[in-house]
mmCIF file of C-alpha atoms in Angstrom:
data_model
loop_
_atom_site.group_PDB
_atom_site.id
_atom_site.type_symbol
_atom_site.label_atom_id
_atom_site.label_comp_id
_atom_site.label_asym_id
_atom_site.label_seq_id
_atom_site.Cartn_x
_atom_site.Cartn_y
_atom_site.Cartn_z
ATOM 1 C CA GLU A 162 0.000 0.000 0.000
ATOM 2 C CA GLN A 163 2.728 2.500 1.027
ATOM 3 C CA GLY A 164 4.859 1.531 -2.006
ATOM 4 C CA HIS A 165 1.908 2.149 -4.316
ATOM 5 C CA ILE A 166 1.301 5.604 -2.798
ATOM 6 C CA GLU A 167 4.997 6.491 -3.225
ATOM 7 C CA TYR A 168 4.841 5.297 -6.837
ATOM 8 C CA LEU A 169 1.763 7.480 -7.530
ATOM 9 C CA ASN A 170 3.413 10.488 -5.877
ATOM 10 C CA LYS A 171 6.529 10.049 -8.047
ATOM 11 C CA ARG A 172 4.368 9.818 -11.196
ATOM 12 C CA ARG A 173 2.485 12.967 -10.211
ATOM 13 C CA LEU A 174 5.758 14.816 -9.609
ATOM 14 C CA CYS A 175 7.131 13.711 -13.004
ATOM 15 C CA GLY A 176 3.863 14.739 -14.656
ATOM 16 C CA LEU A 177 3.953 18.117 -12.922
ATOM 17 C CA LEU A 178 7.564 18.723 -13.995
ATOM 18 C CA GLY A 179 6.714 17.775 -17.592
ATOM 19 C CA PHE A 180 3.675 20.044 -17.471
ATOM 20 C CA LEU A 181 5.783 22.960 -16.184
ATOM 21 C CA VAL A 182 8.409 22.532 -18.920
ATOM 22 C CA ALA A 183 5.709 22.343 -21.591
ATOM 23 C CA GLY A 184 3.968 25.346 -20.019
ATOM 24 C CA PHE A 185 7.096 27.484 -20.325
ATOM 25 C CA TRP A 186 7.392 26.501 -24.008
ATOM 26 C CA VAL A 187 3.769 27.343 -24.644
ATOM 27 C CA ALA A 188 4.076 30.662 -22.801
ATOM 28 C CA GLY A 189 6.923 31.698 -25.094
ATOM 29 C CA SER A 190 5.167 30.744 -28.312
ATOM 30 C CA ALA A 191 3.245 33.057 -30.591
ATOM 31 C CA TRP A 192 0.101 31.129 -29.669
ATOM 32 C CA ALA A 193 0.219 32.434 -26.117
ATOM 33 C CA GLN A 194 1.013 36.049 -26.999
ATOM 34 C CA ASN A 195 -2.173 38.103 -26.730
ATOM 35 C CA THR A 196 -4.346 35.190 -27.848
ATOM 36 C CA PRO A 197 -7.475 34.617 -25.726
ATOM 37 C CA THR A 198 -7.966 31.067 -24.471
ATOM 38 C CA GLY A 199 -9.928 29.038 -26.975
ATOM 39 C CA GLU A 200 -9.238 31.274 -29.980
ATOM 40 C CA TYR A 201 -8.626 29.263 -33.107
ATOM 41 C CA ALA A 202 -5.260 30.007 -34.725
ATOM 42 C CA ARG A 203 -6.161 29.238 -38.340
ATOM 43 C CA HIS A 204 -3.299 31.259 -39.778
ATOM 44 C CA GLU A 205 -0.704 28.980 -38.186
ATOM 45 C CA MET A 206 -2.249 25.520 -38.555
ATOM 46 C CA GLU A 207 -5.587 23.765 -38.521
ATOM 47 C CA LEU A 208 -6.217 21.863 -35.279
ATOM 48 C CA GLU A 209 -9.648 20.300 -34.887
ATOM 49 C CA ILE A 210 -11.374 18.408 -32.080
ATOM 50 C CA GLY A 211 -14.714 16.628 -32.413
ATOM 51 C CA GLY A 212 -16.946 14.237 -30.499
ATOM 52 C CA ALA A 213 -15.355 15.042 -27.119
ATOM 53 C CA TRP A 214 -16.930 13.415 -24.065
ATOM 54 C CA VAL A 215 -15.976 12.398 -20.523
ATOM 55 C CA ARG A 216 -17.310 9.386 -18.657
ATOM 56 C CA PRO A 217 -19.290 10.497 -15.542
ATOM 57 C CA THR A 218 -18.083 9.104 -12.216
ATOM 58 C CA VAL A 219 -19.812 7.168 -9.461
ATOM 59 C CA ALA A 220 -19.446 7.711 -5.707
ATOM 60 C CA GLY A 221 -15.868 7.190 -4.531
ATOM 61 C CA GLN A 222 -14.364 7.112 -8.029
ATOM 62 C CA SER A 223 -11.190 9.235 -8.261
ATOM 63 C CA SER A 224 -10.432 8.962 -11.989
ATOM 64 C CA THR A 225 -12.231 8.828 -15.319
ATOM 65 C CA GLY A 226 -11.579 8.720 -19.051
ATOM 66 C CA ALA A 227 -12.023 11.380 -21.723
ATOM 67 C CA TYR A 228 -12.496 10.634 -25.418
ATOM 68 C CA LEU A 229 -12.376 12.676 -28.632
ATOM 69 C CA VAL A 230 -11.239 12.834 -32.241
ATOM 70 C CA PHE A 231 -8.204 15.042 -32.986
ATOM 71 C CA LYS A 232 -7.131 16.197 -36.431
ATOM 72 C CA SER A 233 -4.299 18.452 -37.610
ATOM 73 C CA ASP A 234 -3.184 19.701 -41.009
ATOM 74 C CA THR A 235 0.449 19.144 -39.987
ATOM 75 C CA ASN A 236 2.431 16.159 -38.708
ATOM 76 C CA GLY A 237 3.282 16.130 -35.026
ATOM 77 C CA GLU A 238 2.435 14.462 -31.761
ATOM 78 C CA LEU A 239 0.202 14.925 -28.752
ATOM 79 C CA ILE A 240 2.545 15.205 -25.776
ATOM 80 C CA GLY A 241 0.216 15.860 -22.870
ATOM 81 C CA ALA A 242 -3.114 17.012 -21.524
ATOM 82 C CA GLU A 243 -4.462 19.008 -18.608
ATOM 83 C CA SER A 244 -7.762 19.750 -16.939
ATOM 84 C CA GLU A 245 -8.664 21.832 -13.907
ATOM 85 C CA VAL A 246 -11.009 19.065 -12.670
ATOM 86 C CA ALA A 247 -8.079 16.680 -12.056
ATOM 87 C CA SER A 248 -4.716 16.936 -10.313
ATOM 88 C CA LEU A 249 -3.148 14.810 -13.050
ATOM 89 C CA THR A 250 -4.200 14.254 -16.676
ATOM 90 C CA GLU A 251 -2.293 11.762 -18.847
ATOM 91 C CA LEU A 252 -2.373 10.199 -22.307
ATOM 92 C CA HIS A 253 -3.146 6.473 -21.998
ATOM 93 C CA GLU A 254 -3.535 3.478 -24.264
ATOM 94 C CA MET A 255 -5.211 0.096 -23.847
ATOM 95 C CA VAL A 256 -3.050 -2.793 -25.133
ATOM 96 C CA MET A 257 -3.369 -6.565 -25.185
ATOM 97 C CA GLU A 258 -0.662 -8.414 -23.257
ATOM 98 C CA GLY A 259 -1.307 -12.074 -23.894
ATOM 99 C CA ASP A 260 -4.958 -12.619 -23.011
ATOM 100 C CA VAL A 261 -5.189 -9.537 -20.783
ATOM 101 C CA MET A 262 -6.150 -5.992 -21.773
ATOM 102 C CA ARG A 263 -3.968 -3.512 -19.892
ATOM 103 C CA MET A 264 -3.921 0.255 -19.643
ATOM 104 C CA ARG A 265 -0.608 2.072 -19.890
ATOM 105 C CA HIS A 266 0.599 5.666 -19.769
ATOM 106 C CA VAL A 267 2.136 6.907 -23.048
ATOM 107 C CA ILE A 268 4.518 9.855 -23.369
ATOM 108 C CA SER A 269 3.225 10.907 -26.793
ATOM 109 C CA VAL A 270 0.811 9.916 -29.549
ATOM 110 C CA PRO A 271 1.877 10.455 -33.184
ATOM 111 C CA VAL A 272 -0.425 12.583 -35.373
ATOM 112 C CA LYS A 273 -0.382 12.297 -39.172
ATOM 113 C CA ALA A 274 -1.450 15.370 -41.132
ATOM 114 C CA GLY A 275 -5.071 15.187 -42.287
ATOM 115 C CA GLU A 276 -5.822 11.857 -40.551
ATOM 116 C CA PRO A 277 -8.320 11.774 -37.660
ATOM 117 C CA LEU A 278 -6.852 10.316 -34.455
ATOM 118 C CA GLU A 279 -9.584 8.779 -32.327
ATOM 119 C CA PHE A 280 -9.360 8.587 -28.544
ATOM 120 C CA LYS A 281 -11.959 5.946 -27.607
ATOM 121 C CA PRO A 282 -12.714 3.275 -25.004
ATOM 122 C CA GLY A 283 -10.377 0.324 -25.601
ATOM 123 C CA GLY A 284 -7.728 2.467 -27.354
ATOM 124 C CA TYR A 285 -6.032 5.793 -26.799
ATOM 125 C CA HIS A 286 -7.780 7.979 -24.209
ATOM 126 C CA LEU A 287 -7.130 10.685 -21.648
ATOM 127 C CA MET A 288 -7.050 9.704 -17.972
ATOM 128 C CA LEU A 289 -8.210 12.393 -15.543
ATOM 129 C CA MET A 290 -6.816 11.262 -12.187
ATOM 130 C CA ASP A 291 -7.143 12.459 -8.614
ATOM 131 C CA LEU A 292 -10.397 14.229 -9.444
ATOM 132 C CA LYS A 293 -11.171 17.288 -7.341
ATOM 133 C CA ALA A 294 -14.936 16.550 -7.427
ATOM 134 C CA PRO A 295 -17.232 13.960 -9.016
ATOM 135 C CA ILE A 296 -17.946 14.342 -12.751
ATOM 136 C CA LEU A 297 -21.736 14.430 -13.148
ATOM 137 C CA GLU A 298 -23.829 13.427 -16.164
ATOM 138 C CA GLY A 299 -24.246 16.468 -18.432
ATOM 139 C CA GLN A 300 -21.394 18.426 -16.807
ATOM 140 C CA LYS A 301 -19.117 20.404 -19.125
ATOM 141 C CA VAL A 302 -15.435 19.678 -18.525
ATOM 142 C CA ALA A 303 -12.631 21.954 -19.786
ATOM 143 C CA VAL A 304 -9.631 20.015 -21.116
ATOM 144 C CA SER A 305 -6.513 21.045 -23.055
ATOM 145 C CA LEU A 306 -4.189 18.992 -25.242
ATOM 146 C CA LEU A 307 -0.533 19.821 -25.866
ATOM 147 C CA PHE A 308 0.404 19.336 -29.530
ATOM 148 C CA ARG A 309 4.012 19.465 -30.774
ATOM 149 C CA THR A 310 4.553 19.952 -34.505
ATOM 150 C CA ALA A 311 7.302 18.180 -36.426
ATOM 151 C CA THR A 312 9.276 21.464 -36.222
ATOM 152 C CA GLY A 313 9.067 21.458 -32.402
ATOM 153 C CA LYS A 314 6.443 24.169 -31.867
ATOM 154 C CA ILE A 315 4.098 23.361 -28.962
ATOM 155 C CA THR A 316 0.494 24.533 -29.030
ATOM 156 C CA LYS A 317 -2.072 24.261 -26.240
ATOM 157 C CA VAL A 318 -5.456 23.211 -27.673
ATOM 158 C CA PRO A 319 -8.361 23.874 -25.257
ATOM 159 C CA PHE A 320 -11.802 22.303 -25.703
ATOM 160 C CA THR A 321 -14.909 21.415 -23.697
ATOM 161 C CA ALA A 322 -16.206 17.865 -23.308
ATOM 162 C CA LYS A 323 -19.620 16.889 -21.980
ATOM 163 C CA ALA A 324 -19.968 14.129 -19.389
ATOM 164 C CA ALA A 325 -22.073 11.342 -20.907
ATOM 165 C CA MET A 326 -22.448 7.583 -20.550
ATOM 166 C CA MET A 327 -21.020 5.400 -23.299
ATOM 167 C CA ASP A 328 -24.288 3.499 -23.768
ATOM 168 C CA GLN A 329 -26.131 6.599 -25.005
ATOM 169 C CA PRO A 330 -27.034 6.417 -28.686
ATOM 170 C CA PRO A 331 -24.049 7.595 -30.766
ATOM 171 C CA ARG A 332 -24.249 10.262 -33.452
ATOM 172 C CA LYS A 333 -23.309 9.421 -36.986
ATOM 173 C CA ARG A 334 -19.525 9.330 -37.156
ATOM 174 C CA ARG A 335 -18.826 12.006 -39.731
ATOM 175 C CA TYR A 336 -16.346 13.749 -37.425
ATOM 176 C CA PRO A 337 -18.083 17.126 -37.231
ATOM 177 C CA PHE A 338 -15.062 18.958 -35.897
ATOM 178 C CA VAL A 339 -15.436 22.025 -33.737
ATOM 179 C CA GLN A 340 -13.000 24.771 -33.004
ATOM 180 C CA PRO A 341 -10.944 24.230 -29.859
ATOM 181 C CA GLY A 342 -12.462 26.106 -26.924
ATOM 182 C CA THR A 343 -16.048 25.452 -27.975
ATOM 183 C CA GLU A 344 -18.429 22.781 -26.758
ATOM 184 C CA SER A 345 -18.196 19.387 -28.415
ATOM 185 C CA GLU A 346 -21.046 16.920 -28.714
ATOM 186 C CA HIS A 347 -21.082 13.343 -27.412
ATOM 187 C CA PRO A 348 -19.974 10.892 -30.155
#
């Protein structure tokens, strides 16, 4: 038990340090200079997010998953995520190890220009951990992704996801992308 707590504390510290380094890069970029949060920087690159949703929590649950479709007009990689509702937000992936499906933290997720990258149950997803309060059905949750282009530029991409259960009827999957910083519909 104590070893597990120490392990989680070390992971949180590493995540915080990574977040701070990325934050300093973002603060120095043209994106952060006099650009209101959520404004869409079309002149630099096209970054689109669609179908964003977060799984609501039940009593006593301290983490949850967030799902979305991300698309960029340039090659790069997603290198992190953040949300004010959680102390720690990480990129995760579900993988088969033998006959067992396991979840693992990933440092980055490659993005190919023009190709939608889906974060979904059973695949890539965001883990919101050490939640500050329960996530309720219908609640709007602010989340940001950190995207690094092939040239090394880091951009913070804010969006809003709605808390919804997975068993709700899905929309047609035509990837109706929305501008970062605006509300996204449940998939």
